[in-house]
CSV table of C-alpha atoms in Angstrom, one decimal:
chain,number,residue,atom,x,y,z
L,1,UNK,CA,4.8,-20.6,23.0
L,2,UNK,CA,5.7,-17.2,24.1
L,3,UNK,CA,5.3,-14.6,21.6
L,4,UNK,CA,2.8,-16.8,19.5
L,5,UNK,CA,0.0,-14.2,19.3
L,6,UNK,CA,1.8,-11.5,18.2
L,7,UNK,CA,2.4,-13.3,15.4
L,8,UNK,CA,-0.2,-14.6,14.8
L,9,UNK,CA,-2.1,-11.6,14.8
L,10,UNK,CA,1.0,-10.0,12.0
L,11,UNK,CA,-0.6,-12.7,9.9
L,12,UNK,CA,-3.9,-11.6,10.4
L,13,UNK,CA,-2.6,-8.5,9.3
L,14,UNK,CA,-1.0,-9.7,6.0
L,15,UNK,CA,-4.1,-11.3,5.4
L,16,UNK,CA,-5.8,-7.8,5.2
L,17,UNK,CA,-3.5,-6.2,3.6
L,18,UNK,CA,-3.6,-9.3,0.7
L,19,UNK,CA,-7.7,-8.7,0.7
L,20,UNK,CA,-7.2,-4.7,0.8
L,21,UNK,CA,-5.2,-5.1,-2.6
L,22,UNK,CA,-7.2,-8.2,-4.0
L,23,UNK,CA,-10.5,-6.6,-3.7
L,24,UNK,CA,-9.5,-3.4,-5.1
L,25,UNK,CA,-8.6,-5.1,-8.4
L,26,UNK,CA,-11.5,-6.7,-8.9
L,27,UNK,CA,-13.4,-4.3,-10.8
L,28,UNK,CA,-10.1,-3.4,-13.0
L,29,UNK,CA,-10.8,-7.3,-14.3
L,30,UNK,CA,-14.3,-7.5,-14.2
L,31,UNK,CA,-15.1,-3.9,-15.9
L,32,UNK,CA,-15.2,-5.7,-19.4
L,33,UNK,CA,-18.1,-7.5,-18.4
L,34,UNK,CA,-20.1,-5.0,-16.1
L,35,UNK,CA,-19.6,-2.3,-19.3
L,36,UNK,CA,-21.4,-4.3,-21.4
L,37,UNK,CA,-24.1,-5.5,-19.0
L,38,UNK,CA,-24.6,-1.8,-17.6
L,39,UNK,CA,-23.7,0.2,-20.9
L,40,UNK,CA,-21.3,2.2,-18.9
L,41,UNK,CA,-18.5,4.1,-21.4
L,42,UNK,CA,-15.2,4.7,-20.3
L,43,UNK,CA,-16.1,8.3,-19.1
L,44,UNK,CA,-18.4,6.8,-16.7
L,45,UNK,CA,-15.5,4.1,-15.7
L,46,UNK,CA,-13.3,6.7,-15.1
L,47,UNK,CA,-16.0,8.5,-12.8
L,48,UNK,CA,-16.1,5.2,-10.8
L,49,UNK,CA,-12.7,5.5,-10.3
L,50,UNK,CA,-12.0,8.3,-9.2
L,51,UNK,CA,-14.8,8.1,-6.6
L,52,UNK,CA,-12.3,5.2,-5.3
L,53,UNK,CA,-9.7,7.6,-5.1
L,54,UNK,CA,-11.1,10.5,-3.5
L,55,UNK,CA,-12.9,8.1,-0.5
L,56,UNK,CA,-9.1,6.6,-0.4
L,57,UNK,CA,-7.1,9.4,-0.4
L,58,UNK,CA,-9.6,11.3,2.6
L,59,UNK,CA,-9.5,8.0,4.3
L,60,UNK,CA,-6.0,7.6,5.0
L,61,UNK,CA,-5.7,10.3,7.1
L,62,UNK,CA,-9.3,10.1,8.6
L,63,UNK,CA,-8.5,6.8,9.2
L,64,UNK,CA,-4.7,6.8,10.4
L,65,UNK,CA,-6.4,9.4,13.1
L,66,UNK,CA,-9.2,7.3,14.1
L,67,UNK,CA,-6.7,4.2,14.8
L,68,UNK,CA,-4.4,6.8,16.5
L,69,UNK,CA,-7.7,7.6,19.0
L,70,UNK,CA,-8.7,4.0,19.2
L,71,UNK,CA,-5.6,1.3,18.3
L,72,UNK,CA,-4.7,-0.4,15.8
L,73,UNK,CA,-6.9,-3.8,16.5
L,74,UNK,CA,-10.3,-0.9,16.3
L,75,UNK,CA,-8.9,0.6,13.7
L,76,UNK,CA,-7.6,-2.3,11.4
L,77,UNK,CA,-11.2,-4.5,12.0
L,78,UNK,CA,-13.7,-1.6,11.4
L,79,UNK,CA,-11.9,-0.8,8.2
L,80,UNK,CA,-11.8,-3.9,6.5
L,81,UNK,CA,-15.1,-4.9,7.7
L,82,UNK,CA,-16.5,-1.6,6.0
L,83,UNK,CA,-14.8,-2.1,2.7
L,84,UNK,CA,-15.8,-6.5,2.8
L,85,UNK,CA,-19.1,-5.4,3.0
L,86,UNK,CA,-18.6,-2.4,0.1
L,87,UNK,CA,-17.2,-5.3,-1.8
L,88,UNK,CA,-20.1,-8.0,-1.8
L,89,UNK,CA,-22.5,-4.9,-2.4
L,90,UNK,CA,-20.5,-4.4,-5.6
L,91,UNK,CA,-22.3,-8.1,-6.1
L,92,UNK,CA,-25.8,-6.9,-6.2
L,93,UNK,CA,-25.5,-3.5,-8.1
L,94,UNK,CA,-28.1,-2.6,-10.4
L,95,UNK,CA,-27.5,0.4,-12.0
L,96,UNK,CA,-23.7,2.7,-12.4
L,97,UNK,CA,-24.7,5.0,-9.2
L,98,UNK,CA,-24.9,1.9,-7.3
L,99,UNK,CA,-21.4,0.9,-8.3
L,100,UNK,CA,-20.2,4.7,-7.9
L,101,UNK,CA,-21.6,4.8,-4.3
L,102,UNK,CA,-20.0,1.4,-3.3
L,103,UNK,CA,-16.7,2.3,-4.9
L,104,UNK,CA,-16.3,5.2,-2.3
L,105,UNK,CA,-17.5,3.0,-0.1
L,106,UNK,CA,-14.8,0.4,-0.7
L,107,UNK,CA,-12.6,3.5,-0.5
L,108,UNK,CA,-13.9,4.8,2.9
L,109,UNK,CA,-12.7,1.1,4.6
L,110,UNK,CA,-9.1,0.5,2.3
L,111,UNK,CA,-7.9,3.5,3.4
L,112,UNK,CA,-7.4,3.0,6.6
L,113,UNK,CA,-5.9,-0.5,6.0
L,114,UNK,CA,-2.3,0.7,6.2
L,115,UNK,CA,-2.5,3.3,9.0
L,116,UNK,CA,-4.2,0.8,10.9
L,117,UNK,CA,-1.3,-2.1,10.2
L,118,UNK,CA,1.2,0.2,10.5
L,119,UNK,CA,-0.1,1.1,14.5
L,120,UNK,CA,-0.4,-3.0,14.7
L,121,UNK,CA,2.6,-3.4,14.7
L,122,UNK,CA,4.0,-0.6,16.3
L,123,UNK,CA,1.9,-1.6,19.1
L,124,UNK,CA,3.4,-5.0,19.4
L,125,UNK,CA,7.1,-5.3,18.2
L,126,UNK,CA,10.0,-3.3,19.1
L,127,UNK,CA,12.0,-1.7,17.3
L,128,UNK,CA,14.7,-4.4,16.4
L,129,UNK,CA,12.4,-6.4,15.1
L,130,UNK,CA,9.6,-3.5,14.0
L,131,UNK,CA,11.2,-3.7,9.9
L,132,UNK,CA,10.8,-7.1,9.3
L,133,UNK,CA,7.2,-7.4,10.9
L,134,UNK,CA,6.1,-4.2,9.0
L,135,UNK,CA,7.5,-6.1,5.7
L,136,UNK,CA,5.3,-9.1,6.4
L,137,UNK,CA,2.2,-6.6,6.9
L,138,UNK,CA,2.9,-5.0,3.9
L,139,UNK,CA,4.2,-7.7,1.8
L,140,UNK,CA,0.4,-9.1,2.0
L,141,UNK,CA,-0.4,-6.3,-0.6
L,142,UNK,CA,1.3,-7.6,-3.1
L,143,UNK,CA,0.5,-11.5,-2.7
L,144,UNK,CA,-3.4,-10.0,-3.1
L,145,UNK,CA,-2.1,-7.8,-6.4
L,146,UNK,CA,-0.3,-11.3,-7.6
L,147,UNK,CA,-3.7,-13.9,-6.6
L,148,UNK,CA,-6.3,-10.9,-8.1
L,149,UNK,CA,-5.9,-11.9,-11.8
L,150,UNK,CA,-6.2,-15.8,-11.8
L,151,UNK,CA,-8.6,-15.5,-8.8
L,152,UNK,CA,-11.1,-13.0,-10.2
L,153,UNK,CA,-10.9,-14.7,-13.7
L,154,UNK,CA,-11.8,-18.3,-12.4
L,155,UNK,CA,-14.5,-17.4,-9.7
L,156,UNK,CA,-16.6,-14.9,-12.5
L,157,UNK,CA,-16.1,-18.1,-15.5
L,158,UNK,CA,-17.4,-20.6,-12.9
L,159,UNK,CA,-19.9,-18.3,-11.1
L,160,UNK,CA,-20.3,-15.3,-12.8
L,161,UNK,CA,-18.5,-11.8,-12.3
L,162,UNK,CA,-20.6,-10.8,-9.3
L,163,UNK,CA,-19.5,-13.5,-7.3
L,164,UNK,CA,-16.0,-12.0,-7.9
L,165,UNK,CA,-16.8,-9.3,-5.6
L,166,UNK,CA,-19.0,-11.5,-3.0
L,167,UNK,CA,-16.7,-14.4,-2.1
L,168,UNK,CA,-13.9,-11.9,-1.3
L,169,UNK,CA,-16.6,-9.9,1.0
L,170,UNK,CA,-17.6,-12.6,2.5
L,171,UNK,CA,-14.1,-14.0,3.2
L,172,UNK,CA,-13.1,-10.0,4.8
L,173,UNK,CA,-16.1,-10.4,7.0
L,174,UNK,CA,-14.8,-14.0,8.5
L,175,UNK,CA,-11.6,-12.8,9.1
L,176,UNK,CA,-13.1,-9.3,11.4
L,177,UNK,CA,-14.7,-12.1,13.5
L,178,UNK,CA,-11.6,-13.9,14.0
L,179,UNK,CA,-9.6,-10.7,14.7
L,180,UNK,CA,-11.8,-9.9,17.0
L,181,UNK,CA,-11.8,-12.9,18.9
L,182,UNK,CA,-8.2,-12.9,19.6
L,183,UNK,CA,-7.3,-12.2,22.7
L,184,UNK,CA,-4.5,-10.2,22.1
L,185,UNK,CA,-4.9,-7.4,25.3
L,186,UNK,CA,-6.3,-10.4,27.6
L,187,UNK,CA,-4.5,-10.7,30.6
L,188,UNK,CA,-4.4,-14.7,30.1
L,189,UNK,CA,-2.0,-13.8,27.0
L,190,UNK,CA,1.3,-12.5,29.3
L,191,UNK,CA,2.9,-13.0,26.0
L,192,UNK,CA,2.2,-9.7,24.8
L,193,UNK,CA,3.1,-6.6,26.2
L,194,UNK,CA,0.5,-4.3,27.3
L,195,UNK,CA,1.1,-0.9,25.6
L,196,UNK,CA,0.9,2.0,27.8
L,197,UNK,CA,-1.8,4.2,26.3
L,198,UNK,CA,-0.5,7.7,25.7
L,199,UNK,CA,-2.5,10.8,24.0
L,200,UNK,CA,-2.2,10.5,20.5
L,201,UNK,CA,0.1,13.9,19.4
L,202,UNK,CA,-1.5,16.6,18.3
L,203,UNK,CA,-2.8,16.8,14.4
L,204,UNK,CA,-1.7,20.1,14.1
L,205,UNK,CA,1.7,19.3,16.2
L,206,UNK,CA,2.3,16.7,13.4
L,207,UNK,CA,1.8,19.6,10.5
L,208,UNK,CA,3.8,21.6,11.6
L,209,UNK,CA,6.8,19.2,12.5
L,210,UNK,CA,9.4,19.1,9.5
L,211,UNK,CA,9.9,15.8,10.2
L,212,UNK,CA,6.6,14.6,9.1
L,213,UNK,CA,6.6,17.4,6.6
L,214,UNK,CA,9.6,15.7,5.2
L,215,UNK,CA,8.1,11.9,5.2
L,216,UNK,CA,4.8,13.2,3.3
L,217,UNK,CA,7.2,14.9,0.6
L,218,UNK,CA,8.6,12.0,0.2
L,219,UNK,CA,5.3,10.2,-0.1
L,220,UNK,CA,4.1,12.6,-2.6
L,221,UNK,CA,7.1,12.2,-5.1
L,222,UNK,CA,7.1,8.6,-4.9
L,223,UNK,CA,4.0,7.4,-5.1
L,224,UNK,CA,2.9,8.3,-8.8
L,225,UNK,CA,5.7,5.4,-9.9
L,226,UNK,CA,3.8,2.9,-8.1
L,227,UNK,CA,0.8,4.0,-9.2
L,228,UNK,CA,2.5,4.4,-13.0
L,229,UNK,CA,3.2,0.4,-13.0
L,230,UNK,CA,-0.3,-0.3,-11.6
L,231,UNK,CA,-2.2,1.5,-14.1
L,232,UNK,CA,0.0,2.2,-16.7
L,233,UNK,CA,1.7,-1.0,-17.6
L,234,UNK,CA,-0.5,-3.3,-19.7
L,235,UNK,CA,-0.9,-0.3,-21.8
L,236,UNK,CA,2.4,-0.2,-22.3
L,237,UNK,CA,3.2,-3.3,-22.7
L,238,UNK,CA,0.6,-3.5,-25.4
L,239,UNK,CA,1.3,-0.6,-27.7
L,240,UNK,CA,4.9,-0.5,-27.0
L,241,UNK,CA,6.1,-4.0,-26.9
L,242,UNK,CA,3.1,-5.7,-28.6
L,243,UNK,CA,2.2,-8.1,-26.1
L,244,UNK,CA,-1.6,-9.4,-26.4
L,245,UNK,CA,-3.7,-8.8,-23.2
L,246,UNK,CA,-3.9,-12.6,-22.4
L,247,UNK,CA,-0.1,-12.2,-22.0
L,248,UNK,CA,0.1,-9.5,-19.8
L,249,UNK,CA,-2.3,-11.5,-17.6
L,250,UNK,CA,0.4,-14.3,-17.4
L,251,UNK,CA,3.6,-11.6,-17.0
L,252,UNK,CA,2.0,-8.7,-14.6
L,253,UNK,CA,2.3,-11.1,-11.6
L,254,UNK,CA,5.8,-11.0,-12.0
L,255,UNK,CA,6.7,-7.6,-10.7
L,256,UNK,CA,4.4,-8.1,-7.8
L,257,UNK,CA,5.8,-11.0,-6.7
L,258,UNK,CA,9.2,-9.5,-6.4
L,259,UNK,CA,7.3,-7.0,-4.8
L,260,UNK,CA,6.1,-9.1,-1.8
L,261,UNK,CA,9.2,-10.9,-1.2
L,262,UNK,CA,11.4,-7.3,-1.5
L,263,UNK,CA,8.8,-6.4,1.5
L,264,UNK,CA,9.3,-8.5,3.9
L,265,UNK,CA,13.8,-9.3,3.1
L,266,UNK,CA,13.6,-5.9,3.2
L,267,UNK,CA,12.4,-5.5,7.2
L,268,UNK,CA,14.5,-8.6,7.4
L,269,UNK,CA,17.9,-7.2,6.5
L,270,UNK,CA,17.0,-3.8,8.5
L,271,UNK,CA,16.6,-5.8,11.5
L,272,UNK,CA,19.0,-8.1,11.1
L,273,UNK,CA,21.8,-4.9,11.1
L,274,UNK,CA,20.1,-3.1,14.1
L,275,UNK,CA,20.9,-6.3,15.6
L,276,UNK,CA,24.2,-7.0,15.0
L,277,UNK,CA,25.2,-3.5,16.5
L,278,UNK,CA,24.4,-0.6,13.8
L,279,UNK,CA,22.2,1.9,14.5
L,280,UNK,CA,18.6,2.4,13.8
L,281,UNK,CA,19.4,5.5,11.8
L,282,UNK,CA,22.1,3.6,9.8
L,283,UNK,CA,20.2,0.5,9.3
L,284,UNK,CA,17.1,2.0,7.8
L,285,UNK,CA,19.0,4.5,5.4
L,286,UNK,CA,21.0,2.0,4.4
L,287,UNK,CA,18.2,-0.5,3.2
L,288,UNK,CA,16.7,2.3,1.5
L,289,UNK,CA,20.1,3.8,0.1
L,290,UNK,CA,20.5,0.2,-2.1
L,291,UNK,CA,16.8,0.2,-3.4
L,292,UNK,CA,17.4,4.0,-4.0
L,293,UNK,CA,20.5,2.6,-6.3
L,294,UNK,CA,18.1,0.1,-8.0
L,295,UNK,CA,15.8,2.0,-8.9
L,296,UNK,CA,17.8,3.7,-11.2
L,297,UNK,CA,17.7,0.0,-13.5
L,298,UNK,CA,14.2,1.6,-14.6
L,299,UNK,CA,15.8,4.2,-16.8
L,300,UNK,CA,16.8,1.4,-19.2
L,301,UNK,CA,13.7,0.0,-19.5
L,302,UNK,CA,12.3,1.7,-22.4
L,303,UNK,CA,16.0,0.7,-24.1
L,304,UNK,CA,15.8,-3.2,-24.1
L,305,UNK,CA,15.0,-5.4,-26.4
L,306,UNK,CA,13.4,-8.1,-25.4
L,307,UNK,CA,10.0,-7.7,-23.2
L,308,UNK,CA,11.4,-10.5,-20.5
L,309,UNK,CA,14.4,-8.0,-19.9
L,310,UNK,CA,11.9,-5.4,-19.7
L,311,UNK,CA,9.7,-7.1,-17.8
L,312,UNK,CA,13.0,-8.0,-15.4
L,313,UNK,CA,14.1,-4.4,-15.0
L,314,UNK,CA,10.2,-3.5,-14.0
L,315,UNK,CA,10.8,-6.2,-11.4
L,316,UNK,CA,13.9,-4.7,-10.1
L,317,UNK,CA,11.9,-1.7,-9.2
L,318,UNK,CA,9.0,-3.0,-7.9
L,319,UNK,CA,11.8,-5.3,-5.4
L,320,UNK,CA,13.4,-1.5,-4.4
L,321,UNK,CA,10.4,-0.1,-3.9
L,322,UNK,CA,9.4,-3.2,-1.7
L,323,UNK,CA,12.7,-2.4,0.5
L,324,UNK,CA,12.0,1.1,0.4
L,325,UNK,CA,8.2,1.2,1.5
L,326,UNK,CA,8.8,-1.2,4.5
L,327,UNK,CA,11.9,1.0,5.9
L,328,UNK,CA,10.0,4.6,4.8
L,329,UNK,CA,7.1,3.3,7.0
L,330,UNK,CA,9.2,2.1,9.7
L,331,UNK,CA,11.3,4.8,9.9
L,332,UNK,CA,7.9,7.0,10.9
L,333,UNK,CA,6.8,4.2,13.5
L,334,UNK,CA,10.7,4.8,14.7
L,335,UNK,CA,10.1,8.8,14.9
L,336,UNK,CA,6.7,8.9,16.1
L,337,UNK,CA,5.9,5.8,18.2
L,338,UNK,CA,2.7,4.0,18.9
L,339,UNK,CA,0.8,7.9,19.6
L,340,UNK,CA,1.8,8.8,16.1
L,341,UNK,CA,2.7,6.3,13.6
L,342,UNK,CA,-1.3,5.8,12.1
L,343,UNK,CA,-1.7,9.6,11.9
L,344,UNK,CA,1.6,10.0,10.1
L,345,UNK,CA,1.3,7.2,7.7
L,346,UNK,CA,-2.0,8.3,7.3
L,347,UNK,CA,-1.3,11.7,6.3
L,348,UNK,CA,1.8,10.3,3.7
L,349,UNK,CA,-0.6,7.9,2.2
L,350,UNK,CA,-3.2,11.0,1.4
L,351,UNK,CA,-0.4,12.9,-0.3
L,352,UNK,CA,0.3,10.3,-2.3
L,353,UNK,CA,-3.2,9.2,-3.3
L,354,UNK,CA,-3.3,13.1,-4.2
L,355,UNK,CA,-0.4,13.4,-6.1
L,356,UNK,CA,-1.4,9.9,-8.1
L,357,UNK,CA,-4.4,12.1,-8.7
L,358,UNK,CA,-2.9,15.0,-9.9
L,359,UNK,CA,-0.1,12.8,-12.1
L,360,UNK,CA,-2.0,10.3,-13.7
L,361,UNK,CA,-2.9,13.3,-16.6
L,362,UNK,CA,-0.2,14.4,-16.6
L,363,UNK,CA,1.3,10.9,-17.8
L,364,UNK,CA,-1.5,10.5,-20.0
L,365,UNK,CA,-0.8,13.9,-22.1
L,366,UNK,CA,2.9,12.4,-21.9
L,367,UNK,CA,1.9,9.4,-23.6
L,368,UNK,CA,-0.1,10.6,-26.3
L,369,UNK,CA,1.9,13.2,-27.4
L,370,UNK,CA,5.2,12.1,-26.7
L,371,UNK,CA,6.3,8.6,-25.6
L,372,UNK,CA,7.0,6.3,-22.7
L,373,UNK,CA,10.6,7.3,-22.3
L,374,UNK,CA,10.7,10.2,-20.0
L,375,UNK,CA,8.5,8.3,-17.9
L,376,UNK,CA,11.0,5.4,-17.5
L,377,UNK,CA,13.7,8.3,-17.1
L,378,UNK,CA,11.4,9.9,-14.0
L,379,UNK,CA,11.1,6.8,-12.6
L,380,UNK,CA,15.0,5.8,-12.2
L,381,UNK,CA,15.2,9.5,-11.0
L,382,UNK,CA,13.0,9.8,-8.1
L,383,UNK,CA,13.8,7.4,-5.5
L,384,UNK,CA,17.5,8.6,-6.0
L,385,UNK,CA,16.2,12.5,-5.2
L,386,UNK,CA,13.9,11.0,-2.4
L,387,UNK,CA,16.8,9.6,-0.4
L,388,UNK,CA,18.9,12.8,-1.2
L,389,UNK,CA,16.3,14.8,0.8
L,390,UNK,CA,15.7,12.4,3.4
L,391,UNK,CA,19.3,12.1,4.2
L,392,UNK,CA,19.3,16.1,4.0
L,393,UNK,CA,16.2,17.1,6.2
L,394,UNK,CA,16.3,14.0,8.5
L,395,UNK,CA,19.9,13.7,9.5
L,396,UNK,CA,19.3,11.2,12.4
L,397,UNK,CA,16.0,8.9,12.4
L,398,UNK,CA,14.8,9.1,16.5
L,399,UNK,CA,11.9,9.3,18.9
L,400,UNK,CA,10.5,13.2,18.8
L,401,UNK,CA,8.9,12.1,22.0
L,402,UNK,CA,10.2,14.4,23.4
L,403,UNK,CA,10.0,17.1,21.2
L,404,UNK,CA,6.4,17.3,20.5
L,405,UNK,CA,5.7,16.4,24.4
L,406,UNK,CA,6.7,19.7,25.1
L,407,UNK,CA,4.8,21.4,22.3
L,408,UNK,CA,1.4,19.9,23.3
């Protein structure tokens, strides 16, 4: 039995991570519906939106520092019980400020979802075994992104599209009363290790380490690809490869699902080499070195015939990028430990969330003037140049403890 609530509570958290991405997506299905009941225009949809966004993007940081203050089992509970209950108000709106105001509300609460899991887990696993549990954690993501479609679509035909939002609420608020009843700091649970509680580094400490300046570049050059095939692929697989939309609702999964499996084989295969002697340094680098290699598959993408190839090479990215977010995020939990993990993830997730923000018009002008192709081009290219810098700026991945205890 020992070790049972440790991971138990790592499903808990890949749970949260499936609602984080679940209830997010929601609206994207439902918006057909809610236009025409609420005579919203697509200016106004893209107002809601971006109020998402902005809450997100603030939050990741706010939020990664919070859980730094208060752990990761405060941190993770407050934040998906704040965006469970934006979600069910999403049920009752009435007019589009409504829905603007609880979309930065569901904002506020998802984006400290991953700071918070990411200090989980940190809290509770060591490092040999740290890769694979962050995979699980973050695999749940993309098992919400695969279940949102065919979940959303039956509960709004059989109970109408506000219940799309209200079920998932209510579910999000039933699983903060179980995570909080677990007993996972009780002294009757020996099974888990009490972590010593150390003063979270310094936020300024952080900004000015080149470390974590590196991992946030990173962050901020990757993340518009992810956020390309989220937003950006039924659109292209409608004008460009003439699939209907009813199709893309039965093909979209697929990537996703290669997603949450690359996630969690991913931590697997970094934990698996740690163990059998190689270094933590040489473990994660080398996870993230193959998906680095894969992701160059997505420059041929726009050259394929057939949309299952297509649809194959998108896959093969999505399955790097699964490998390469559970090692990038791991790598910072190896760097920073349990007093700096949140803050740091955190702070990568916000420059992301910005650069997707300052991208996405950028891809747009692309698109209607030019084509897909250089798109598909950047995409193969970036990961590649990502691991380039990281092996170039962070030589050897280990503990600044030290480092920063002496600059406090």
């Amino acid at each position: 039995m020992k070790n049972n609530i440790r991971w138990l509570i790592l499903i808990m958290v890949f749970v949260a991570t499936g609602l984080n991405f679940l209830d997010r997506q929601v609206l994207s299905i439902t918006i057909i519906k809610i236009q025409k009941e609420f005579n919203l225009d697509d200016v106004q949809y893209g107002m809601i939106n971006t109020s998402f966004l902005i809450s997100y993007a603030l939050m990741f940081t706010i939020g990664g520092r919070l859980t730094e203050l208060f752990g990761g089992k405060i941190g993770l509970g407050f934040s998906v019980l704040i965006w469970s209950v934006a979600s069910a108000l999403h049920g009752v709106i009435d007019s589009f400020y409504q829905l603007l105001i609880f979309r930065f509300l569901l904002g506020v609460g998802e984006g400290g979802c991953f700071p918070a899991a990411a200090k989980t887990v940190s809290e509770l696993f060591e490092k040999k075994e740290r890769a694979f549990a962050n995979g699980i954690a973050i695999g749940g993501s993309a098992i919400g992104a695969v279940l949102a479609p065919p979940l959303t679509i039956l509960i709004s035909n059989s109970f109408g599209w506000r219940w799309s939002f209200i079920i998932p609420g209510v579910v999000g608020i039933l699983w903060v009363i179980c995570w909080v009843i677990i007993p996972w700091k009780s002294s009757r649970t020996p099974e888990i290790t009490p972590v010593k509680k150390e003063k979270a580094i310094s936020f300024l400490k952080i900004l000015s380490n080149k470390t974590a300046l590196v991992f946030l570049l990173i962050r901020f050059l990757l993340d518009p690809v992810f956020y390309f095939i989220m937003f950006w692929i039924p659109k292209y697989l409608n004008e460009q490869r003439n699939v209907s939309f009813d199709e893309i609702g039965k093909l979209l999964w697929i990537p996703f699902l290669a997603l949450g499996i690359s996630n969690i084989l991913g931590g697997w295969i970094s934990d698996r080499l740690t163990k059998n002697g190689i270094s933590i340094n040489r473990a994660r680098k080398i996870v993230m070195g193959i998906a680095a290699t894969l992701t160059l598959s997505a420059i041929m993408v726009q050259s394929v015939s057939s949309v299952t190839l297509a649809i194959t090479l998108m896959s093969l990215l999505m399955f790097a990028h699964g490998f390469w977010i559970t090692n990038y995020i791991t790598a910072i939990s190896d760097v920073f430990g349990t007093n700096g993990t949140s803050t740091v993830v955190g702070l990568s997730g916000t420059a992301g969330a910005i650069s997707g923000l300052l991208i996405n018009p950028l891809i747009g002008l692309v698109v209607q003037h030019y084509s897909y192709d250089p798109l598909w081009i950047i995409c193969g290219l970036m990961y590649p140049l990502a691991f380039l810098i990281l092996l170039k700026f962070i030589p050897k991945i280990s503990p600044l403890k030290e480092e920063l205890a002496l600059s406090h």
